[in-house]
Tab-separated table of N, CA and C in Angstrom:
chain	number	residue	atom	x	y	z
A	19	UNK	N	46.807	54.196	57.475
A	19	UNK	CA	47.528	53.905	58.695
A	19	UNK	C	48.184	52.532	58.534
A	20	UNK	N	49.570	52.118	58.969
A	20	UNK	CA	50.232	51.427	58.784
A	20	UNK	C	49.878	50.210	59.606
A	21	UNK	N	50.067	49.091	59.940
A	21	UNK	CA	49.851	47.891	60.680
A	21	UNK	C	50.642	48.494	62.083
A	22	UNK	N	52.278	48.937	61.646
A	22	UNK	CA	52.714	49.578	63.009
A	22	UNK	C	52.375	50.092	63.947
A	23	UNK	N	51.453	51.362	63.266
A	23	UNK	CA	50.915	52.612	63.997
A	23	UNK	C	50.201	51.941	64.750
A	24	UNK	N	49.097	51.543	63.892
A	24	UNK	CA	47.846	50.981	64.828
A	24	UNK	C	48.371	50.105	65.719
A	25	UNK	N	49.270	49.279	65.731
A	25	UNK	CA	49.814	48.188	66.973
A	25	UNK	C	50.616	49.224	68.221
A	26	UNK	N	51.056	50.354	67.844
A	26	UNK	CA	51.430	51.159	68.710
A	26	UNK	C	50.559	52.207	69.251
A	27	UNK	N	49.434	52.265	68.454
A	27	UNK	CA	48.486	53.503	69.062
A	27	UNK	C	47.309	52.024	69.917
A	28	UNK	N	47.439	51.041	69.895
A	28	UNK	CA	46.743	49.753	70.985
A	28	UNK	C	47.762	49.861	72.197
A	29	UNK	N	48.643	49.449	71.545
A	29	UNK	CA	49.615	49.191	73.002
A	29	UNK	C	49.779	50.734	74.082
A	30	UNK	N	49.786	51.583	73.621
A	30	UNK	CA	49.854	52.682	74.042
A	30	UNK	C	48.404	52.937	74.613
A	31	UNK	N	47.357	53.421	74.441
A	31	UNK	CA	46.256	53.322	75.081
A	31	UNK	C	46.348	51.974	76.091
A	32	UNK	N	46.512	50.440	75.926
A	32	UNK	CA	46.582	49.517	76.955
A	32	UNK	C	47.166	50.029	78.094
A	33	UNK	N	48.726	50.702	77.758
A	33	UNK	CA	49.691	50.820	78.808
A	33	UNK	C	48.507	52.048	80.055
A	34	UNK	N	48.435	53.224	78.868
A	34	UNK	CA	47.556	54.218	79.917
A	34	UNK	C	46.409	53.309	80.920
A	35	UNK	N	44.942	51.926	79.936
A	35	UNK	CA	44.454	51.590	81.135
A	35	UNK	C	45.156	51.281	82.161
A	36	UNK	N	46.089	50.409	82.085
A	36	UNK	CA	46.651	49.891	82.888
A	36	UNK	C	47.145	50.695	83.787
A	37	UNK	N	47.978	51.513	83.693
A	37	UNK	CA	48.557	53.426	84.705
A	37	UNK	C	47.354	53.438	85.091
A	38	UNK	N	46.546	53.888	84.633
A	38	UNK	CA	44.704	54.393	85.665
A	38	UNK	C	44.493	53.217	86.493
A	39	UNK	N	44.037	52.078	86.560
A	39	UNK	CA	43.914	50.991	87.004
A	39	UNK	C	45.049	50.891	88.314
A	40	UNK	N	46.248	51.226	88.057
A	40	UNK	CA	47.262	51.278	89.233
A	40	UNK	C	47.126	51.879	89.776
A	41	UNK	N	47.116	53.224	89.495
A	41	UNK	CA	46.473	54.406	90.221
A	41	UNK	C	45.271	54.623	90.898
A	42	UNK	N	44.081	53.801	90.611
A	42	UNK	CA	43.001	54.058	90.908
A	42	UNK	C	42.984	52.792	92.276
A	43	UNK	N	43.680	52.083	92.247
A	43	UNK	CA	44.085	51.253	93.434
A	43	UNK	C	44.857	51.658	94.555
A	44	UNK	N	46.052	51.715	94.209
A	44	UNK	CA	46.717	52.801	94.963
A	44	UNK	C	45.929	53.886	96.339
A	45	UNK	N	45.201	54.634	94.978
A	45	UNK	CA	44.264	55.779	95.984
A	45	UNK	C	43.322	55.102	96.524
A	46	UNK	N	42.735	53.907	96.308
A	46	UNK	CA	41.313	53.298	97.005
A	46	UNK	C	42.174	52.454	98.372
A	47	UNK	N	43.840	52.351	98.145
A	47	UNK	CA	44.462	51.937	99.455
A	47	UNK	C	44.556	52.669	100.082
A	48	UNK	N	45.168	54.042	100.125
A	48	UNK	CA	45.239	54.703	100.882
A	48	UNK	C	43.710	55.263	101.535
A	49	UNK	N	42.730	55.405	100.729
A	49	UNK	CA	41.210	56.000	101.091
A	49	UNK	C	40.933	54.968	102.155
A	50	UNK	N	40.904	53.534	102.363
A	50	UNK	CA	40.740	52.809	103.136
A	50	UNK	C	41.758	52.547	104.328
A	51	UNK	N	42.824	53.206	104.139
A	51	UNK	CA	44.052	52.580	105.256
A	51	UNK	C	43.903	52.629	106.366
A	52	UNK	N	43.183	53.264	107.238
A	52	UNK	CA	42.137	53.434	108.503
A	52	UNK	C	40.886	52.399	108.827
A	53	UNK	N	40.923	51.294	107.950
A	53	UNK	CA	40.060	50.388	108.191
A	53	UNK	C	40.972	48.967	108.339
A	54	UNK	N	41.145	48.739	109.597
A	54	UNK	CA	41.282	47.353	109.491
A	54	UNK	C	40.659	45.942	110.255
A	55	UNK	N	40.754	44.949	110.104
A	55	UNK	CA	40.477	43.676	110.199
A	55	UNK	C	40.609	43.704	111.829
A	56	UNK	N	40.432	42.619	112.796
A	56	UNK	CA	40.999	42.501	113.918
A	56	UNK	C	41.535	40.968	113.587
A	57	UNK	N	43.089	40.578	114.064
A	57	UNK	CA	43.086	39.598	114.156
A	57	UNK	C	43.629	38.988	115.467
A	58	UNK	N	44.068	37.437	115.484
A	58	UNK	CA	44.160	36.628	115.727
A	58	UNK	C	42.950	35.733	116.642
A	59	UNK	N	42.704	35.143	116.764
A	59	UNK	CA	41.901	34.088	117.724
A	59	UNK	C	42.143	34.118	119.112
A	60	UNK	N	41.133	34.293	120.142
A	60	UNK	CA	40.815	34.123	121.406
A	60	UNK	C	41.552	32.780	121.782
A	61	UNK	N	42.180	33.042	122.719
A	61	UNK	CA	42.876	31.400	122.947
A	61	UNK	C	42.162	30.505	123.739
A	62	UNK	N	41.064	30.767	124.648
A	62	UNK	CA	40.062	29.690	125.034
A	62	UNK	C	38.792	29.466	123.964
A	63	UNK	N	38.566	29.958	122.573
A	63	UNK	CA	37.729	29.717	121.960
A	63	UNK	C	37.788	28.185	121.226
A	64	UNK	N	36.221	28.029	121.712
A	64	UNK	CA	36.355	26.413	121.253
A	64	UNK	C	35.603	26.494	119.883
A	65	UNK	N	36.556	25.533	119.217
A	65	UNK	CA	35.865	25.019	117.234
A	65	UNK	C	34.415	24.893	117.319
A	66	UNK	N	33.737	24.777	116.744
A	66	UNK	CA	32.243	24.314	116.516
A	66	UNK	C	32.099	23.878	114.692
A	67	UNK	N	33.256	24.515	113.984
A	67	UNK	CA	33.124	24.145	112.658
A	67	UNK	C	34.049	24.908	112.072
A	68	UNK	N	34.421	23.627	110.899
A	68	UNK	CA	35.718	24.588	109.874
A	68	UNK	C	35.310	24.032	108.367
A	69	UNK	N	35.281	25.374	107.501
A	69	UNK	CA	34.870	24.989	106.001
A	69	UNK	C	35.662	25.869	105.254
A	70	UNK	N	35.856	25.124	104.255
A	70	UNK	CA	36.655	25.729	103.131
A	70	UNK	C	36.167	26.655	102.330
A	71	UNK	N	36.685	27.517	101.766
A	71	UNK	CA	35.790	28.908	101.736
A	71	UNK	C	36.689	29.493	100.397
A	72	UNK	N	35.879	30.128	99.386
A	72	UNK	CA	36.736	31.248	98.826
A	72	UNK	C	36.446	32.404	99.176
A	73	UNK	N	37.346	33.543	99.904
A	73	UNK	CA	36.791	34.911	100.356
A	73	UNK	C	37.090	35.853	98.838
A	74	UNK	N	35.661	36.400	98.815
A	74	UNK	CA	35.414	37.247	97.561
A	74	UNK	C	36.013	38.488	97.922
A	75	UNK	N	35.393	39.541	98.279
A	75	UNK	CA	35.547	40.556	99.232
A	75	UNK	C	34.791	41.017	99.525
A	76	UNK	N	35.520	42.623	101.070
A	76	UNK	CA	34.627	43.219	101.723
A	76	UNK	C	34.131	44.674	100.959
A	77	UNK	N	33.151	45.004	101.568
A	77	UNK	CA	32.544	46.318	100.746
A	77	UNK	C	31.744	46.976	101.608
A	78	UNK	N	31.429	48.193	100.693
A	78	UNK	CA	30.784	49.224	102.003
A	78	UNK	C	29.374	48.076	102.392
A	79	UNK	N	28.671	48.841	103.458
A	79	UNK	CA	27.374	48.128	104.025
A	79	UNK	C	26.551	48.554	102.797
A	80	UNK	N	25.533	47.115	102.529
A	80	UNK	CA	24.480	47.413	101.562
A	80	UNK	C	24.837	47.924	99.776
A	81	UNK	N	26.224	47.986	100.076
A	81	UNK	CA	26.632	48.132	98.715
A	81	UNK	C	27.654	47.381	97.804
A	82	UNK	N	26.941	46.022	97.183
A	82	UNK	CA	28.037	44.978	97.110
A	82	UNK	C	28.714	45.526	95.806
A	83	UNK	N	29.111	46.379	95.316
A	83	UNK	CA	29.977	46.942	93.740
A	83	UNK	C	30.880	48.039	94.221
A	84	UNK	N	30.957	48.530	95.362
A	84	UNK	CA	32.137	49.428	96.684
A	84	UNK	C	32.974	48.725	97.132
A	85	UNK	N	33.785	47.841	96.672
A	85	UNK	CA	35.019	47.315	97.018
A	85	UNK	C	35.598	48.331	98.677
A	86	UNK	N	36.103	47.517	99.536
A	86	UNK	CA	36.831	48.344	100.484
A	86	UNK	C	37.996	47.587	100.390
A	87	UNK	N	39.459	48.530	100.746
A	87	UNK	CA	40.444	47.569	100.692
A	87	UNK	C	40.357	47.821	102.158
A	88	UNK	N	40.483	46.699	102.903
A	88	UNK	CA	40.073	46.565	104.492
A	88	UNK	C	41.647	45.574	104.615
A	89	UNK	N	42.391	46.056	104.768
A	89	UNK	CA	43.322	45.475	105.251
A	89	UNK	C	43.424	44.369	107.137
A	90	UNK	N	43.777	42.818	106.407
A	90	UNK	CA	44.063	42.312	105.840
A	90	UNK	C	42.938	41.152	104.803
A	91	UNK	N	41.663	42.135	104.624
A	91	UNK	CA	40.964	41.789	103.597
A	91	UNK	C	40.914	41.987	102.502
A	92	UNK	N	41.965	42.815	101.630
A	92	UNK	CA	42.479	43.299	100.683
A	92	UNK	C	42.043	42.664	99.232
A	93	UNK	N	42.727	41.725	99.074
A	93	UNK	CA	42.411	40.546	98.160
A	93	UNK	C	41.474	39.716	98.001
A	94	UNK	N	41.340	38.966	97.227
A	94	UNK	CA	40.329	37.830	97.071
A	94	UNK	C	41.567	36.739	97.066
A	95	UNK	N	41.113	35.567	98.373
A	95	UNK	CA	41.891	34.226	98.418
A	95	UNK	C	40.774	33.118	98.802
A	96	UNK	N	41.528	32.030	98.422
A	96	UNK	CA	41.056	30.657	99.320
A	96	UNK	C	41.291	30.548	100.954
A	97	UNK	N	40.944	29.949	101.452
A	97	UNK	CA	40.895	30.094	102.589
A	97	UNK	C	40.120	28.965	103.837
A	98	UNK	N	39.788	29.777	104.883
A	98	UNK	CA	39.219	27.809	105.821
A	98	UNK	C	38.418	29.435	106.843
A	99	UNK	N	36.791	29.084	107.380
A	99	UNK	CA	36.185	29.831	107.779
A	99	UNK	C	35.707	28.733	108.286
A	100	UNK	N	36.530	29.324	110.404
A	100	UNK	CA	36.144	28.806	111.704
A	100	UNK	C	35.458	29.299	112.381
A	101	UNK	N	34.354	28.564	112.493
A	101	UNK	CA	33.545	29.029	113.545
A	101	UNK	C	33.990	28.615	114.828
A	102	UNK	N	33.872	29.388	116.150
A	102	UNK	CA	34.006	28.876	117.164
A	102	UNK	C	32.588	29.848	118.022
A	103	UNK	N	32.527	29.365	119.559
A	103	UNK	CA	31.613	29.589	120.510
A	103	UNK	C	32.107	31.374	120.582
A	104	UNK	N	33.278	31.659	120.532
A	104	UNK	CA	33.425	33.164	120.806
A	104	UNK	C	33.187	34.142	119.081
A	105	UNK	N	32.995	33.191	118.330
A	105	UNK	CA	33.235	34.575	116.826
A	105	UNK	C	33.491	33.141	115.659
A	106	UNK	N	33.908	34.213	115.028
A	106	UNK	CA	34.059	33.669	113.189
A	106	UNK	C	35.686	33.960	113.342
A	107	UNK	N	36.757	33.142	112.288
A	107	UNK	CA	37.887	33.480	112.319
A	107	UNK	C	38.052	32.634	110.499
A	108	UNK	N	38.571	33.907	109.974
A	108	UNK	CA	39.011	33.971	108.486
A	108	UNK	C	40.520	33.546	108.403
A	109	UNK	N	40.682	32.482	107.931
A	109	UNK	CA	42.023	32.152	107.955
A	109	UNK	C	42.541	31.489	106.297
A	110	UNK	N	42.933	33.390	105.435
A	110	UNK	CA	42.744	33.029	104.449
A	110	UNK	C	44.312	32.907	104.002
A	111	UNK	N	44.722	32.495	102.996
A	111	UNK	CA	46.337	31.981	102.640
A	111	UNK	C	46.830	33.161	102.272
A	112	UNK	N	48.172	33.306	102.597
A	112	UNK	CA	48.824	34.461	102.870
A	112	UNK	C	48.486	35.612	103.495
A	113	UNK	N	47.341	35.262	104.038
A	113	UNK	CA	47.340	36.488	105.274
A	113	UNK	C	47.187	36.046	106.798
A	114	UNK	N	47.291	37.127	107.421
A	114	UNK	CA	46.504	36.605	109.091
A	114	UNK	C	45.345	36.562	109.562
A	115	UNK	N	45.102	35.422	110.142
A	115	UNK	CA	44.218	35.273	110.396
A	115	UNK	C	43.231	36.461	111.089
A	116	UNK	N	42.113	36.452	110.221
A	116	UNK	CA	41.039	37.649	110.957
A	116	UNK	C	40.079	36.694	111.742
A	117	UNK	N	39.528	37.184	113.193
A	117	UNK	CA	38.820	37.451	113.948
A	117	UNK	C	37.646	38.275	114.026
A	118	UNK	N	36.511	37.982	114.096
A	118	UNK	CA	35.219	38.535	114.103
A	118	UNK	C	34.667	38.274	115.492
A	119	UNK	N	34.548	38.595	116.838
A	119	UNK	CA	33.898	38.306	117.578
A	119	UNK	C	32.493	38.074	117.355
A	120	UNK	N	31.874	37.715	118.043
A	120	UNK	CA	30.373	37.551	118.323
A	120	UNK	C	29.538	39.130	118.399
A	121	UNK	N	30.540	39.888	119.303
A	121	UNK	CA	30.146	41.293	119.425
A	121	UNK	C	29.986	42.041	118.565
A	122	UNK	N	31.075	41.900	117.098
A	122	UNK	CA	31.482	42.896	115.997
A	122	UNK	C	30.264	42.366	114.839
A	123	UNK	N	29.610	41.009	115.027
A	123	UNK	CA	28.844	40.754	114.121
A	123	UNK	C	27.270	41.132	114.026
A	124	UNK	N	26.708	41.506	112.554
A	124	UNK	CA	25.479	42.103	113.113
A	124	UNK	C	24.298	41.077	112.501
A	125	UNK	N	25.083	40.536	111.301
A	125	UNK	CA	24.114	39.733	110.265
A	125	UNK	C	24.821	38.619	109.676
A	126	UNK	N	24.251	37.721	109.262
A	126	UNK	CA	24.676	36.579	108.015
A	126	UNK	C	23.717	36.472	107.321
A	127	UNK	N	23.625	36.506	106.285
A	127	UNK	CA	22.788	36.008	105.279
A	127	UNK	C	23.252	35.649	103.931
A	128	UNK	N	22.168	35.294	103.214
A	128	UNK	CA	23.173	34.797	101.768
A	128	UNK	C	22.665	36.062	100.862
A	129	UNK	N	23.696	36.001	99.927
A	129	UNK	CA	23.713	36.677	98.358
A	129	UNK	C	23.915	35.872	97.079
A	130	UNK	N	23.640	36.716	96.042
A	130	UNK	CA	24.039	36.485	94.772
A	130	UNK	C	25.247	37.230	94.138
A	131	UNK	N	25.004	38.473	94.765
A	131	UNK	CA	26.071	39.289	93.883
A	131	UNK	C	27.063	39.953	94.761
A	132	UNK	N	28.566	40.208	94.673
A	132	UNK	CA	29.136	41.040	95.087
A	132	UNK	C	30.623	41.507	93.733
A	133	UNK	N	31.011	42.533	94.342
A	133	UNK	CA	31.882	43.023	93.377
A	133	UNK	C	32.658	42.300	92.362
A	134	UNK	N	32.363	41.881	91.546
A	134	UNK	CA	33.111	41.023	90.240
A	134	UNK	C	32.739	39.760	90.510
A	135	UNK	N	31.568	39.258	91.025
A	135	UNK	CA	31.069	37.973	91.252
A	135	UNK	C	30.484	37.692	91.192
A	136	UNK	N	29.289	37.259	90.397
A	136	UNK	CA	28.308	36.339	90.513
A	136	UNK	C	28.415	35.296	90.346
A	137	UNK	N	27.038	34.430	91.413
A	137	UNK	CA	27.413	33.309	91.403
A	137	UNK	C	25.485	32.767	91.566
A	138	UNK	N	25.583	31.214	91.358
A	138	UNK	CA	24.204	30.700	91.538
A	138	UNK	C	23.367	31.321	92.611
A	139	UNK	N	22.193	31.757	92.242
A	139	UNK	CA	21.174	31.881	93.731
A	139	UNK	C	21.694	31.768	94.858
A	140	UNK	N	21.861	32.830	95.605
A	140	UNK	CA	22.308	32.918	97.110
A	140	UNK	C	23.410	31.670	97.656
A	141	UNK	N	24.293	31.927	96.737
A	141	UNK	CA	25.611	31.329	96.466
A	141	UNK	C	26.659	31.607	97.224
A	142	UNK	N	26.555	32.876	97.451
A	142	UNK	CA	27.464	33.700	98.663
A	142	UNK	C	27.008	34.035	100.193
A	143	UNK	N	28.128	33.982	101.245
A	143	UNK	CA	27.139	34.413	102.348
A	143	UNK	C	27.898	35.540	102.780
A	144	UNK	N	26.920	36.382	102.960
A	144	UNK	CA	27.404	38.077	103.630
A	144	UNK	C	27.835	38.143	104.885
A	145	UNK	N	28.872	38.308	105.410
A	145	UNK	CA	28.612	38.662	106.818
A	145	UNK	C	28.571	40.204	107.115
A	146	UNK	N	27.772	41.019	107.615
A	146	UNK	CA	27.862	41.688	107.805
A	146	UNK	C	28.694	42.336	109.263
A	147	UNK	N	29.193	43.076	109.553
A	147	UNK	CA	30.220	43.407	110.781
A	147	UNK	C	30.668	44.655	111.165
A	148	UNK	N	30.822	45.141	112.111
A	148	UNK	CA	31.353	46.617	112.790
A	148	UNK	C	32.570	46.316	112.081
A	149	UNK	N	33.449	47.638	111.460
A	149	UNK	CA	35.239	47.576	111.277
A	149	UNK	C	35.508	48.587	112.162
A	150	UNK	N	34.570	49.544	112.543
A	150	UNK	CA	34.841	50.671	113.642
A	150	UNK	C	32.894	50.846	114.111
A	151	UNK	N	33.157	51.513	115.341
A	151	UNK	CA	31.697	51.850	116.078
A	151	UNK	C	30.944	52.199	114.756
A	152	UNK	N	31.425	53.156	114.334
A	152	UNK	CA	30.444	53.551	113.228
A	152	UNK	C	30.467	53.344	111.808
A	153	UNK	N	31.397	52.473	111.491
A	153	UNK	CA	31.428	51.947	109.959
A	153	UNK	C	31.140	50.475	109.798
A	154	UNK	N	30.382	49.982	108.990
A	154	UNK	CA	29.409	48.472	109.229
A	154	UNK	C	30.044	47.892	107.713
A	155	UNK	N	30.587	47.243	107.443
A	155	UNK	CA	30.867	46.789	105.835
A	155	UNK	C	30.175	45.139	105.738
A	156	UNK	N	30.486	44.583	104.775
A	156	UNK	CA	29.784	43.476	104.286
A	156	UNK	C	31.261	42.712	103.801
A	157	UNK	N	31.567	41.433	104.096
A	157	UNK	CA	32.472	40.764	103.720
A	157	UNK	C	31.575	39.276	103.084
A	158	UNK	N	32.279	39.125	101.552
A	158	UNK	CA	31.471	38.354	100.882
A	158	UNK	C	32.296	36.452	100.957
A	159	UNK	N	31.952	35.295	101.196
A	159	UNK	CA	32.626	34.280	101.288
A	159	UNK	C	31.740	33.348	100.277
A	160	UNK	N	32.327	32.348	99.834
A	160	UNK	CA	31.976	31.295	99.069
A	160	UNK	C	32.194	29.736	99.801
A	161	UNK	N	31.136	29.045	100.366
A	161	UNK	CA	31.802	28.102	100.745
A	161	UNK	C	32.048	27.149	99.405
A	162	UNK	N	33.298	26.240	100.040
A	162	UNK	CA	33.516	25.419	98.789
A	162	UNK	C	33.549	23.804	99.349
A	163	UNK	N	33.103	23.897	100.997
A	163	UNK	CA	33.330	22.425	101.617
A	163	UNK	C	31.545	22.849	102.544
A	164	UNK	N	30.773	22.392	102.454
A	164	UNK	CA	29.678	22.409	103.452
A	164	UNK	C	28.464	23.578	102.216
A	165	UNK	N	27.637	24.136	102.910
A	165	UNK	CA	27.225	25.181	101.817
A	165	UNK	C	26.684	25.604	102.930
A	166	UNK	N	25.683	27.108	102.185
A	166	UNK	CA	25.235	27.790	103.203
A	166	UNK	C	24.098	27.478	104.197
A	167	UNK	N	23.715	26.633	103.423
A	167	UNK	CA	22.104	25.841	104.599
A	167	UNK	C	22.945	25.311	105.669
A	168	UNK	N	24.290	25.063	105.778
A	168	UNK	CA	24.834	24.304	106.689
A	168	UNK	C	25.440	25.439	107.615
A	169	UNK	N	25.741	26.217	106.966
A	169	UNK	CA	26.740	27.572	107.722
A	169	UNK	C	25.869	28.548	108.481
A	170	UNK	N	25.005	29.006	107.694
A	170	UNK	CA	24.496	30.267	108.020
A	170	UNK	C	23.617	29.955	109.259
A	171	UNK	N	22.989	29.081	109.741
A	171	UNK	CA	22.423	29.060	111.210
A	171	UNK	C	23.220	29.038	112.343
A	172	UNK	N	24.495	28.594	112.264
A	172	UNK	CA	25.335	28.418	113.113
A	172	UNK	C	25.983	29.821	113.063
A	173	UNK	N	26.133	30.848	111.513
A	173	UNK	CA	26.292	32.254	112.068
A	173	UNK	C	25.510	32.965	112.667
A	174	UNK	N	24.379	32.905	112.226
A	174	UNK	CA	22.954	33.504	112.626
A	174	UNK	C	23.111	33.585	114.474
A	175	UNK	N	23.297	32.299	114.831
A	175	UNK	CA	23.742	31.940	116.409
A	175	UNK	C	24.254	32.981	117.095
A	176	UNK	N	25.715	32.853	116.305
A	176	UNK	CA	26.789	33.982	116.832
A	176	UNK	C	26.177	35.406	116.704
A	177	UNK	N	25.221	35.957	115.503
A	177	UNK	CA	25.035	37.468	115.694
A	177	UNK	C	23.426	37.614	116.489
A	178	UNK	N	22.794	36.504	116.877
A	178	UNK	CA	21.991	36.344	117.850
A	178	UNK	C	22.449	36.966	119.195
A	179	UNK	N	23.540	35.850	119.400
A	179	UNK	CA	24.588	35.997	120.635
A	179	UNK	C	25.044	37.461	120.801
A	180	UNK	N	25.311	38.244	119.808
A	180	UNK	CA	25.973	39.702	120.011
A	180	UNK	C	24.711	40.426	120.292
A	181	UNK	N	23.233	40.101	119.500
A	181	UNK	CA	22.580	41.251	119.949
A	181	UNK	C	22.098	40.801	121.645
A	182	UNK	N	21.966	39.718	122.097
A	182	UNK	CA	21.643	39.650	123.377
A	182	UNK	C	22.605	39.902	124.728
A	183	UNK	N	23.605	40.511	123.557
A	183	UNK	CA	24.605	40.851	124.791
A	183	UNK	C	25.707	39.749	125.578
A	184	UNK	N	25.314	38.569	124.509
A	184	UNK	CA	26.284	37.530	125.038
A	184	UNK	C	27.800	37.570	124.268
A	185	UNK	N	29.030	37.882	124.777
A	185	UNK	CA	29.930	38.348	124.365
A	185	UNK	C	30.882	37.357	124.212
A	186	UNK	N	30.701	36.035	125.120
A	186	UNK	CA	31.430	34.913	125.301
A	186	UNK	C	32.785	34.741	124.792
């Protein structure tokens, strides 16, 4: 076999991963296009805290290697994660800002692992959240300004607040 061949029988198999890989996105957009984000911010909600964040992504509940494309959670970006007295608000670059009420939230806690990420010992914090009555997913964040001993009680608060029925 010639040096050619073989550089054309590589590139040729590359091109096909790459076609599957497009394709296999594609269909995991459309499989998800019925799931989306809620956004913008409550306009009497007051700050309580803002940290700089990398958002990893969201995924089914309990299953951090199920990517969901949850539009406008789609991607993995940098970003700034506000807490206020009414919810959580994701305000990641180039998208709109998402909104989490107090109501839609069920859990925070930390992780290690989510889809194409690991990171140090409970490095990540989960939020867990309603996207519809009956579908619960897991959205994965990284803080990169504060860490999670600092974050996660003040979420904990907010999904306190939802199970007691305080909707604020």
């Amino acid at each position: 076999m010639t040096r050619e061949l073989a550089a054309l029988i590589i590139g040729f198999v590359a091109a096909l991963i790459l076609l599957a890989m497009f394709f296999a996105w594609r269909r995991r957009l459309r499989r998800d296009s019925g799931l989306t984000a809620p956004l913008g911010v409550p306009e009497h909600a007051d700050v309580t805290g803002r940290y700089e964040i990398l958002y990893v992504a969201t995924t089914k509940h309990d299953q951090p290697l199920e990517r969901l494309a949850v539009s406008p959670l789609t991607y993995r970006a940098r970003g700034e994660l506000v807490l206020t007295d009414r919810g959580v608000a994701l305000s990641l670059d180039g998208a709109p800002t998402v909104f989490l009420s107090s109501a839609r939230l069920i859990a925070a806690d930390r992780a290690t692992v989510a889809i194409d990420r690991v990171v140090e010992r409970d490095g990540l914090i989960r939020l867990v959240w309603r996207a519809t009555d009956d579908v619960h997913v897991d959205s994965f964040i990284r803080p990169t300004s504060g860490g999670p001993s600092e974050i996660l009680p003040q979420l904990e608060r907010l999904c306190a607040g939802a199970e007691n029925g305080d909707n604020s």
